[in-house]
Short mmCIF file of C-alpha atoms and ligand atoms in Angstrom, two decimals:
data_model
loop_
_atom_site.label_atom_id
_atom_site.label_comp_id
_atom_site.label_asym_id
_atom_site.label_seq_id
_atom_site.Cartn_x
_atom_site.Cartn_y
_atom_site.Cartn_z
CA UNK A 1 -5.90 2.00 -91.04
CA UNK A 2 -8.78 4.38 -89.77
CA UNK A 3 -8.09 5.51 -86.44
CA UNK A 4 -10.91 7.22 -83.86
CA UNK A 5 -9.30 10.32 -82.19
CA UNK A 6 -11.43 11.34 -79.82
CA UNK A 7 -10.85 15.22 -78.73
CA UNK A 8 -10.16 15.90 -82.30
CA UNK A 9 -10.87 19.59 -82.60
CA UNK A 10 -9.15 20.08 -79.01
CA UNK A 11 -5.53 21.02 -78.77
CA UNK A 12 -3.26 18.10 -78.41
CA UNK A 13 -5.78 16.17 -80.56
CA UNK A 14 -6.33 18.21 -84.08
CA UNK A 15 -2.00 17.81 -83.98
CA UNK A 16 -2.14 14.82 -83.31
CA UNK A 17 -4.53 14.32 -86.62
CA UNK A 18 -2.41 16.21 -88.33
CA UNK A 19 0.97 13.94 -87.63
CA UNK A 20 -1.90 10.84 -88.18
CA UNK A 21 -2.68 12.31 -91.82
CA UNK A 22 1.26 12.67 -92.31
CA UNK A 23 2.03 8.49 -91.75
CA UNK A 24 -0.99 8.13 -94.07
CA UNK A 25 -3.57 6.54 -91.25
CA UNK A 26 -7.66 7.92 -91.99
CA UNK A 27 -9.22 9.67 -89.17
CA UNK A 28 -12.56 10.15 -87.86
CA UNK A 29 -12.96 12.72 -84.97
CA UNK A 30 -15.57 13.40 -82.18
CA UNK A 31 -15.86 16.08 -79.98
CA UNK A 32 -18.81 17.86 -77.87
CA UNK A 33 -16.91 20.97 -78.31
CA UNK A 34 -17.14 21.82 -74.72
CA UNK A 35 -13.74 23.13 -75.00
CA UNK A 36 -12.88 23.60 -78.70
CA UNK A 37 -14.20 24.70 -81.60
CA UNK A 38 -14.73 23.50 -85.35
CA UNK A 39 -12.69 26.04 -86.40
CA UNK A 40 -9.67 23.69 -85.45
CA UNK A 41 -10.95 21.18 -88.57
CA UNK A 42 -9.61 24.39 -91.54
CA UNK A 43 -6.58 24.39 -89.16
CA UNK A 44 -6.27 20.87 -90.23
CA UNK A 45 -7.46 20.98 -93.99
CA UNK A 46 -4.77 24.34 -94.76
CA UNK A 47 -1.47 22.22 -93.24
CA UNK A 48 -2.91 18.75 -94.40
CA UNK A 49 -5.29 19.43 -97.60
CA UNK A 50 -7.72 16.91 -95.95
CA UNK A 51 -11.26 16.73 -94.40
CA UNK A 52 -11.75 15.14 -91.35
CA UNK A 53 -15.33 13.80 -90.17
CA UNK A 54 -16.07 15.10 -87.01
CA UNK A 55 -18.62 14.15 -84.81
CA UNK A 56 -20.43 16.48 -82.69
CA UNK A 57 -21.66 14.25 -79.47
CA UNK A 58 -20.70 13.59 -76.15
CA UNK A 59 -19.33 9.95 -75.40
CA UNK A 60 -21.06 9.68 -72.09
CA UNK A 61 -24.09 8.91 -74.38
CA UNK A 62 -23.30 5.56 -75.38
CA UNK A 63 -26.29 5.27 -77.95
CA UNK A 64 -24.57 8.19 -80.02
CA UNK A 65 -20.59 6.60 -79.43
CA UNK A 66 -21.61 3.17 -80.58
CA UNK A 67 -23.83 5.15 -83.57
CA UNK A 68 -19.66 6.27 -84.61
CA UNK A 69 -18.61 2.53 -84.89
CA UNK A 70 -21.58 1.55 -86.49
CA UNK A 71 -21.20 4.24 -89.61
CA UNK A 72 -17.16 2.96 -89.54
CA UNK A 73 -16.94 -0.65 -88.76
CA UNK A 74 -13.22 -0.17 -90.54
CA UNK A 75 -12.02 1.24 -87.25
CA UNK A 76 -9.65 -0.33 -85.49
CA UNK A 77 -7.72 2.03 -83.66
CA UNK A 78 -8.91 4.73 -80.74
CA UNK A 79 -6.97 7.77 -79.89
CA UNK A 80 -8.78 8.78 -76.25
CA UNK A 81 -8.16 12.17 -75.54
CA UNK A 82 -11.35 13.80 -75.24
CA UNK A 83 -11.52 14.51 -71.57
CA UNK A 84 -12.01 17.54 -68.86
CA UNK A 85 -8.60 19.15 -68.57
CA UNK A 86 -7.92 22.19 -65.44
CA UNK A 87 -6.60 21.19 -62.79
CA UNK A 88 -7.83 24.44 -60.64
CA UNK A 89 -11.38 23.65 -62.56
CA UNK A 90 -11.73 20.41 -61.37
CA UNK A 91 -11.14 20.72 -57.48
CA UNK A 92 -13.85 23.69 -57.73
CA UNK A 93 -16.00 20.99 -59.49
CA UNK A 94 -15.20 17.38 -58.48
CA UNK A 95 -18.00 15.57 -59.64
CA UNK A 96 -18.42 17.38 -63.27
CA UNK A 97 -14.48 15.63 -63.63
CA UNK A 98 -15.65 12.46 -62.73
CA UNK A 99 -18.77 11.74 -64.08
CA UNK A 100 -17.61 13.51 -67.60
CA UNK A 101 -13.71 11.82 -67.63
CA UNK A 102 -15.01 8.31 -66.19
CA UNK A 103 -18.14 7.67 -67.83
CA UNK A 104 -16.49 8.24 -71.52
CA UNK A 105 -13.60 6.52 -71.19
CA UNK A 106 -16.22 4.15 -70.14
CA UNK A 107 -18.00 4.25 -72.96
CA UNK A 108 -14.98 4.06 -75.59
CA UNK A 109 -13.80 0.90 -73.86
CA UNK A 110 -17.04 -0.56 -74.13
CA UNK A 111 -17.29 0.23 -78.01
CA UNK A 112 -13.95 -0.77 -77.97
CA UNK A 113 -14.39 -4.80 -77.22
CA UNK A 114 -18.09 -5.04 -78.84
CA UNK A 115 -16.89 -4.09 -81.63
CA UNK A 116 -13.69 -5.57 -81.76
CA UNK A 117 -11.07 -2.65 -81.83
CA UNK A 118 -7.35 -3.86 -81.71
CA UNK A 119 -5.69 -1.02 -80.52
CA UNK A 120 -6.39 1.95 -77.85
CA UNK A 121 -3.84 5.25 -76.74
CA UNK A 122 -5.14 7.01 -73.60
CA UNK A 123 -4.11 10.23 -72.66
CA UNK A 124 -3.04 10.09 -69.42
CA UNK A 125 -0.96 12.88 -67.57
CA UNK A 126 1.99 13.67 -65.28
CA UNK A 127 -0.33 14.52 -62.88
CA UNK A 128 -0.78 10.64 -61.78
CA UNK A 129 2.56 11.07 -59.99
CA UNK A 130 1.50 13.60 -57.35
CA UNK A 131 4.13 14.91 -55.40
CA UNK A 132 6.88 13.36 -55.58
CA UNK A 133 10.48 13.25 -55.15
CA UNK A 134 11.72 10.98 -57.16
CA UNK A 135 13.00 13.18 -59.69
CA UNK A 136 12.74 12.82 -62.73
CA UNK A 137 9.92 10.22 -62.53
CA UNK A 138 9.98 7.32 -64.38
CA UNK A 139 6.88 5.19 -65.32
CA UNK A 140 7.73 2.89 -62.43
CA UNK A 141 7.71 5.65 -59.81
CA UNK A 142 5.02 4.96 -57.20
CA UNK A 143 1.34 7.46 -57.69
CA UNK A 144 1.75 9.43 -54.70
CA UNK A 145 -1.80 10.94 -53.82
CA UNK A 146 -3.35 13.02 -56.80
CA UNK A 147 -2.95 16.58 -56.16
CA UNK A 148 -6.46 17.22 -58.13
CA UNK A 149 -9.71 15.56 -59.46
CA UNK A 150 -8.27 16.08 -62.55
CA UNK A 151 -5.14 14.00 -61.61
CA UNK A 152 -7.63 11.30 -59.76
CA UNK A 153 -9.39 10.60 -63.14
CA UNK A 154 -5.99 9.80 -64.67
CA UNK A 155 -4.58 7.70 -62.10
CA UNK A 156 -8.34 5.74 -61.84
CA UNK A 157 -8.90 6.16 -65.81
CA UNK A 158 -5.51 3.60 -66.00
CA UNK A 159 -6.22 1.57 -63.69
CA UNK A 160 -9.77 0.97 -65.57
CA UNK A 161 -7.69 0.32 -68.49
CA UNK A 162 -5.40 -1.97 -67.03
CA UNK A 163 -7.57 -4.23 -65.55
CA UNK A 164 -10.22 -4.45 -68.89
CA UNK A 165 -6.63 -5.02 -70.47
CA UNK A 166 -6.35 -8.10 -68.65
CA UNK A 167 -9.76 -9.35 -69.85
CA UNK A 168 -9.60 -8.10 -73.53
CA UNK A 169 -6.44 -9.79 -74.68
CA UNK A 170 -7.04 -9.36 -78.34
CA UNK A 171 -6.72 -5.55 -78.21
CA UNK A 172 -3.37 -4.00 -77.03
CA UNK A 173 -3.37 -0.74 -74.97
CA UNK A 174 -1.23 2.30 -74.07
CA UNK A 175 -1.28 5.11 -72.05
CA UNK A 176 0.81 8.43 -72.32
CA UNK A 177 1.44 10.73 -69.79
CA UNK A 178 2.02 14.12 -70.71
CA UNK A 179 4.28 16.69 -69.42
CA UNK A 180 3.43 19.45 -70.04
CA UNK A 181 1.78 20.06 -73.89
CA UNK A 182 2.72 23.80 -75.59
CA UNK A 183 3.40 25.70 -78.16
CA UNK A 184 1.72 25.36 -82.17
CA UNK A 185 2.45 23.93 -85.47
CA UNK A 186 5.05 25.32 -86.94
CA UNK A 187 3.21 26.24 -90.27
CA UNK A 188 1.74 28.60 -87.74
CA UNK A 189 -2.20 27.02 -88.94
CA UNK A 190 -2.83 25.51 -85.72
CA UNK A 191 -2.25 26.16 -82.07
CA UNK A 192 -3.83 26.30 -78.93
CA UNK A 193 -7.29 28.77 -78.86
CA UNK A 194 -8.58 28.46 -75.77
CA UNK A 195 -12.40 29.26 -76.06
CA UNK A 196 -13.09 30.17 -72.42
CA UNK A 197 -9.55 32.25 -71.60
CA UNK A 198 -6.68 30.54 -70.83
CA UNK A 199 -6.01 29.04 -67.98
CA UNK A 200 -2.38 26.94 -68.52
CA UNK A 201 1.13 28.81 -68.25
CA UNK A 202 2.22 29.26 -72.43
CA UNK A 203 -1.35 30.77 -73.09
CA UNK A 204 -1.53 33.22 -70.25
CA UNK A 205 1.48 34.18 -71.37
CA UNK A 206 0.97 35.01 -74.59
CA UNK A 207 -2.58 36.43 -73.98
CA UNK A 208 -0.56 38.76 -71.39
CA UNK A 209 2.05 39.76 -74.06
CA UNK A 210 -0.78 40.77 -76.77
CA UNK A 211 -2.88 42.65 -74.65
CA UNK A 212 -5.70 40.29 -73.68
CA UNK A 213 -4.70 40.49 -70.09
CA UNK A 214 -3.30 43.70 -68.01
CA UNK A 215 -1.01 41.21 -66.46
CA UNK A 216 -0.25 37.32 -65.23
CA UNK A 217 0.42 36.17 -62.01
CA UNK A 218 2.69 33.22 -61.08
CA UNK A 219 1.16 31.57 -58.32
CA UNK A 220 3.37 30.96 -55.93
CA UNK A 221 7.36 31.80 -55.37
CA UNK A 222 7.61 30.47 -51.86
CA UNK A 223 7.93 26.79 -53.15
CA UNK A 224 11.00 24.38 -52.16
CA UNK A 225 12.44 25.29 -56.08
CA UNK A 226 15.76 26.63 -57.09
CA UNK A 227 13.56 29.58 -57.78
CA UNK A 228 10.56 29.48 -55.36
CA UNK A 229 8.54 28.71 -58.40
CA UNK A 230 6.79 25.53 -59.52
CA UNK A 231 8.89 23.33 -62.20
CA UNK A 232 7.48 21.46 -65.01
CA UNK A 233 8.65 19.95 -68.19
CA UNK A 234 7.31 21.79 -71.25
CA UNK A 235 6.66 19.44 -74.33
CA UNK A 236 6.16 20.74 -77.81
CA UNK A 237 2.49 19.35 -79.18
CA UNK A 238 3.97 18.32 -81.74
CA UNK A 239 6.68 16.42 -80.43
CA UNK A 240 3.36 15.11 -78.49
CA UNK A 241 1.29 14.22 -81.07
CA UNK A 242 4.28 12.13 -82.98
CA UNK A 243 4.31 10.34 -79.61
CA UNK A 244 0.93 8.83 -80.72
CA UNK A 245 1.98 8.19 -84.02
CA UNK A 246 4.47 5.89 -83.09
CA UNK A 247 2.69 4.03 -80.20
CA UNK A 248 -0.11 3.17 -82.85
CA UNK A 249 3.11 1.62 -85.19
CA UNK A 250 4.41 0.13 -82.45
CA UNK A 251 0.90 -1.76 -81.58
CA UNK A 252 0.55 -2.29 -85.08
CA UNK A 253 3.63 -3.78 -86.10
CA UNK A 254 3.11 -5.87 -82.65
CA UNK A 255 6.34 -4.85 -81.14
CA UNK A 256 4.80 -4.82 -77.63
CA UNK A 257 5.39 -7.41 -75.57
CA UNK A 258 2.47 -7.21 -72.81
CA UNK A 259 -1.26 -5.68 -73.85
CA UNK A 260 -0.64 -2.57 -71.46
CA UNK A 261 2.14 -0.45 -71.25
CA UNK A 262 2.85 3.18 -69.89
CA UNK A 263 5.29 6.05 -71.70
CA UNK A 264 5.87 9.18 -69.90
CA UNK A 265 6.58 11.85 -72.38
CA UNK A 266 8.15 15.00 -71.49
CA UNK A 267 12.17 16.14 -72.43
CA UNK A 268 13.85 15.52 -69.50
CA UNK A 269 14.15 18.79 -68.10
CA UNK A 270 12.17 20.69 -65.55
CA UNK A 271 11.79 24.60 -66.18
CA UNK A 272 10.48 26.93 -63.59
CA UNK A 273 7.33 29.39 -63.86
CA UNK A 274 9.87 32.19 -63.77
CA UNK A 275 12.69 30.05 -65.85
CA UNK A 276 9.75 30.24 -69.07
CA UNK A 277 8.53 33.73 -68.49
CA UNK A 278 11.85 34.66 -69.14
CA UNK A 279 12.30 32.28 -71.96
CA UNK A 280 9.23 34.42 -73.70
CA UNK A 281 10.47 37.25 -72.79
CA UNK A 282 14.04 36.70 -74.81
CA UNK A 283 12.71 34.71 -77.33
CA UNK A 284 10.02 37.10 -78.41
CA UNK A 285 11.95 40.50 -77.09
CA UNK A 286 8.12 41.45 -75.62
CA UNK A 287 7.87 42.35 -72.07
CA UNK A 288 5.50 40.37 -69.84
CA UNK A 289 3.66 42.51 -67.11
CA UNK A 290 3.89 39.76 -64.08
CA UNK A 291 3.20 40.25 -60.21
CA UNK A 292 3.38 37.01 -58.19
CA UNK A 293 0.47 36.08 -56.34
CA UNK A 294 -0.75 32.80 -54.30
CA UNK A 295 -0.24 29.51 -54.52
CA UNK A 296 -2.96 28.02 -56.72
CA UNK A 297 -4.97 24.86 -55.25
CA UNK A 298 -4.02 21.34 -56.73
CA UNK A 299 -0.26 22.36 -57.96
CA UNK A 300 2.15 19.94 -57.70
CA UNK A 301 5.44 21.40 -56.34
CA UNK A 302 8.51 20.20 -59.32
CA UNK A 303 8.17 17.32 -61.96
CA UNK A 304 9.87 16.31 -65.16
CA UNK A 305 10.00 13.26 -66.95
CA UNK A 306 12.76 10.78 -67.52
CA UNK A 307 11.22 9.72 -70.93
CA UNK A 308 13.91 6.92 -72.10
CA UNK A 309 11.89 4.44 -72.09
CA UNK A 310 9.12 6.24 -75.25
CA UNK A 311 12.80 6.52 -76.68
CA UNK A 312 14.13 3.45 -76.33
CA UNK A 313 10.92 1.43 -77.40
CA UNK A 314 9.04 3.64 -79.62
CA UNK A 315 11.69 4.97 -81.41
CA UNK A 316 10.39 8.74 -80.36
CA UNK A 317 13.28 11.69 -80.12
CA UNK A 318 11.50 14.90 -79.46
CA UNK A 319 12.94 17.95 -81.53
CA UNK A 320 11.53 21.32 -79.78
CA UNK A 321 12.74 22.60 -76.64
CA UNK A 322 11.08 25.83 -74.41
CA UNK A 323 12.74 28.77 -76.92
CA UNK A 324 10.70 26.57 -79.94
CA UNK A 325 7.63 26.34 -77.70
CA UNK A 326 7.92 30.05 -76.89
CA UNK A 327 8.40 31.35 -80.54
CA UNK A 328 5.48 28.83 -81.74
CA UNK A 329 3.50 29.66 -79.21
CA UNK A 330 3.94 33.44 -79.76
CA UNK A 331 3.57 32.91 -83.55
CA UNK A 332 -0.05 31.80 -83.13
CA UNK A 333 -0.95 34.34 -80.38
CA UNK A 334 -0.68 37.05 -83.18
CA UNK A 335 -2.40 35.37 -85.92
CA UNK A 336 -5.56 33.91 -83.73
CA UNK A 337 -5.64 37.62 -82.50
CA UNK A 338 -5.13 39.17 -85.54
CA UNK A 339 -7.71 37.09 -87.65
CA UNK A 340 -10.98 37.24 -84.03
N1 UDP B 1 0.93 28.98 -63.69
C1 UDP B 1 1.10 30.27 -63.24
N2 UDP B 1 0.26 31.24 -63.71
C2 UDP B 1 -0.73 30.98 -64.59
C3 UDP B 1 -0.90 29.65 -65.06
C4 UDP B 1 -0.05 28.67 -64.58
O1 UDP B 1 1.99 30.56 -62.42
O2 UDP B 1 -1.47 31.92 -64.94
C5 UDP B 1 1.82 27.93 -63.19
C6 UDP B 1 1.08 26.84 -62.44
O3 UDP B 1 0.92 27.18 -61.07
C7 UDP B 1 2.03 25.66 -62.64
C8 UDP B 1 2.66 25.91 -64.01
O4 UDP B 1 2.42 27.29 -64.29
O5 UDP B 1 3.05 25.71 -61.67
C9 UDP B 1 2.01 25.08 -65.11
O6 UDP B 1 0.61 25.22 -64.99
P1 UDP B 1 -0.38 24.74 -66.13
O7 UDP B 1 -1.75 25.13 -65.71
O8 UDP B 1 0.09 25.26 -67.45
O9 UDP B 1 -0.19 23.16 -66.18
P2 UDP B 1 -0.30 22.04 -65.05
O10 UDP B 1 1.11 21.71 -64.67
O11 UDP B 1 -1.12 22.57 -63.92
O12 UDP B 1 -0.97 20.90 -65.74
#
């Protein structure tokens, strides 16, 4: 089956083609490469042997999305990942995150049912939650206000989805909210190369430990944590992108039993700011020059998933935990650095 990822050459997507390749499905990419490079595509070829089409374009113009479905008519699955992606970013620019998230997923829907795609994965984020106490959430825990634009064009991006779901009954739909997506292939060919400096945790990290930055802040240690700092759950891209894998199966082999359903997908366990720089720091026996500094804007306090249900229902077990993510992570640092 050919599958559209969109966001190929970005981070969580080129895995996610790579684990796509693996289970034998043909991919077609696009991405505007506002945030990624083409570079990602040898990444891809070295670990997989295979070319992937990518096409250059931004899916807010509809003329050029519906131009992809036109040269594939065999497609009949869409990965949507290509989106804006800081959270700091987007509550310094609202408007860029909404017109650029919104109208594309727009877009992609509307290629979707004209020309007749059966199945669609959206990624969607933790970040729908808000603040919450409910801990660990679970996909029925109530959105509590979205701490960012960012967040608000997940929460409003599945709601679009769920109520076109309702109309488009032919096509079955799924979206996936991430925890929070580190570390690199394990071949140590692909990883995460931010093109405009990093701005999430495993990346400032790493560009700390190599020399790329004098030194990282943690921002914030005042918080109501066990440490002060903010917790997250850290999830292995590649236990990520087999996440997609098996939602497509799952749609395929028709195993759902409504047209829209939600997976969170994290590990279960929450890990503090200060919990994983000291995870890098005794994985990879490098010292991290730190100072803690502010809270940052649009940080949610703690969250971690309760991800039982992706288990029990798409069959998905993830493998890596935060010393994996570290060494990966730290594996890739040197090479990308070694090889600019
Ligand atoms: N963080 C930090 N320093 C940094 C980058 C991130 O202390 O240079 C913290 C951030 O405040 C948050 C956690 O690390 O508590 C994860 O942030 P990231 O941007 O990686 O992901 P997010 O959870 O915001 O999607």
């Amino acid at each position: 089956m050919k599958v559209l990822v969109t966001g190929g050459c970005g981070y969580i997507g080129s895995h996610t083609i790579i684990d796509l390749l693996d289970h034998g499905f043909d991919v077609v990419s696009v991405d505007n490469l506002v945030n990624s490079s083409e570079a990602t595509l040898a990444g891809i070829k070295a670990i997989t042997g295979k070319d992937v089409q990518n096409y250059v374009l931004d899916l807010c113009d509809l003329a050029a999305t519906r131009q992809i479905f036109l040269d594939h008519p065999d497609i009949n699955g869409i990965i949507h990942f290509a989106a804006l992606k800081f959270v700091g970013e987007s509550v310094e620019q609202p408007l860029r995150y909404f017109q650029n998230n919104l109208n594309s997923l727009l877009n992609v829907l509307s290629c979707l049912e004209e020309f007749g795609v059966d199945h669609f994965i959206f990624s969607s984020s933790c970040s729908v939650y808000g603040n919450t106490d409910a801990l660990p959430v679970t996909e029925g825990t109530p959105f509590q206000e979205a701490e960012s634009p960012y967040g608000r064009t997940k929460q409003i991006g599945e709601q679009m989805i769920k109520d076109f779901a309702k109309k488009q009954q032919s096509a079955s739909f799924i979206a996936l909210r991430y925890f929070n997506p580190c570390g690199a292939h394990p071949s140590n060919q692909l990883g995460e190369s931010p093109i405009h400096g990093a701005s999430n945790l495993v990346p400032v990290i790493t560009e700390t430990a190599i020399g790329k930055r004098e030194k990282m802040t943690i921002f914030g240690d005042d918080y109501d944590t066990r440490d002060g700092s903010c917790v997250r759950d850290y999830i292995h891209v590649m236990d990520l992108a087999n996440a997609h894998t098996k939602a497509l199966q799952f749609l395929i082999a028709g195993k759902n039993d409504k047209n829209y359903d939600i997976f969170n997908l994290g590990i279960g366990e929450g890990v503090s700011v200060l919990e994983a720089v000291n995870a890098f720091m005794k994985v990879t026996e490098k010292p991290l020059n730190y100072e803690i500094g502010p809270r940052r804007a649009g940080d949610v306090i703690a969250i971690y998933a309760n991800s039982e249900k992706a288990t029990r229902l798409l069959g998905w077990v993830p493998k890596y935990g935060i010393d994996d993510i570290m060494r990966t992570a730290w594996a890739w640092e040197k090479k990308r650095t070694a090889e600019a």
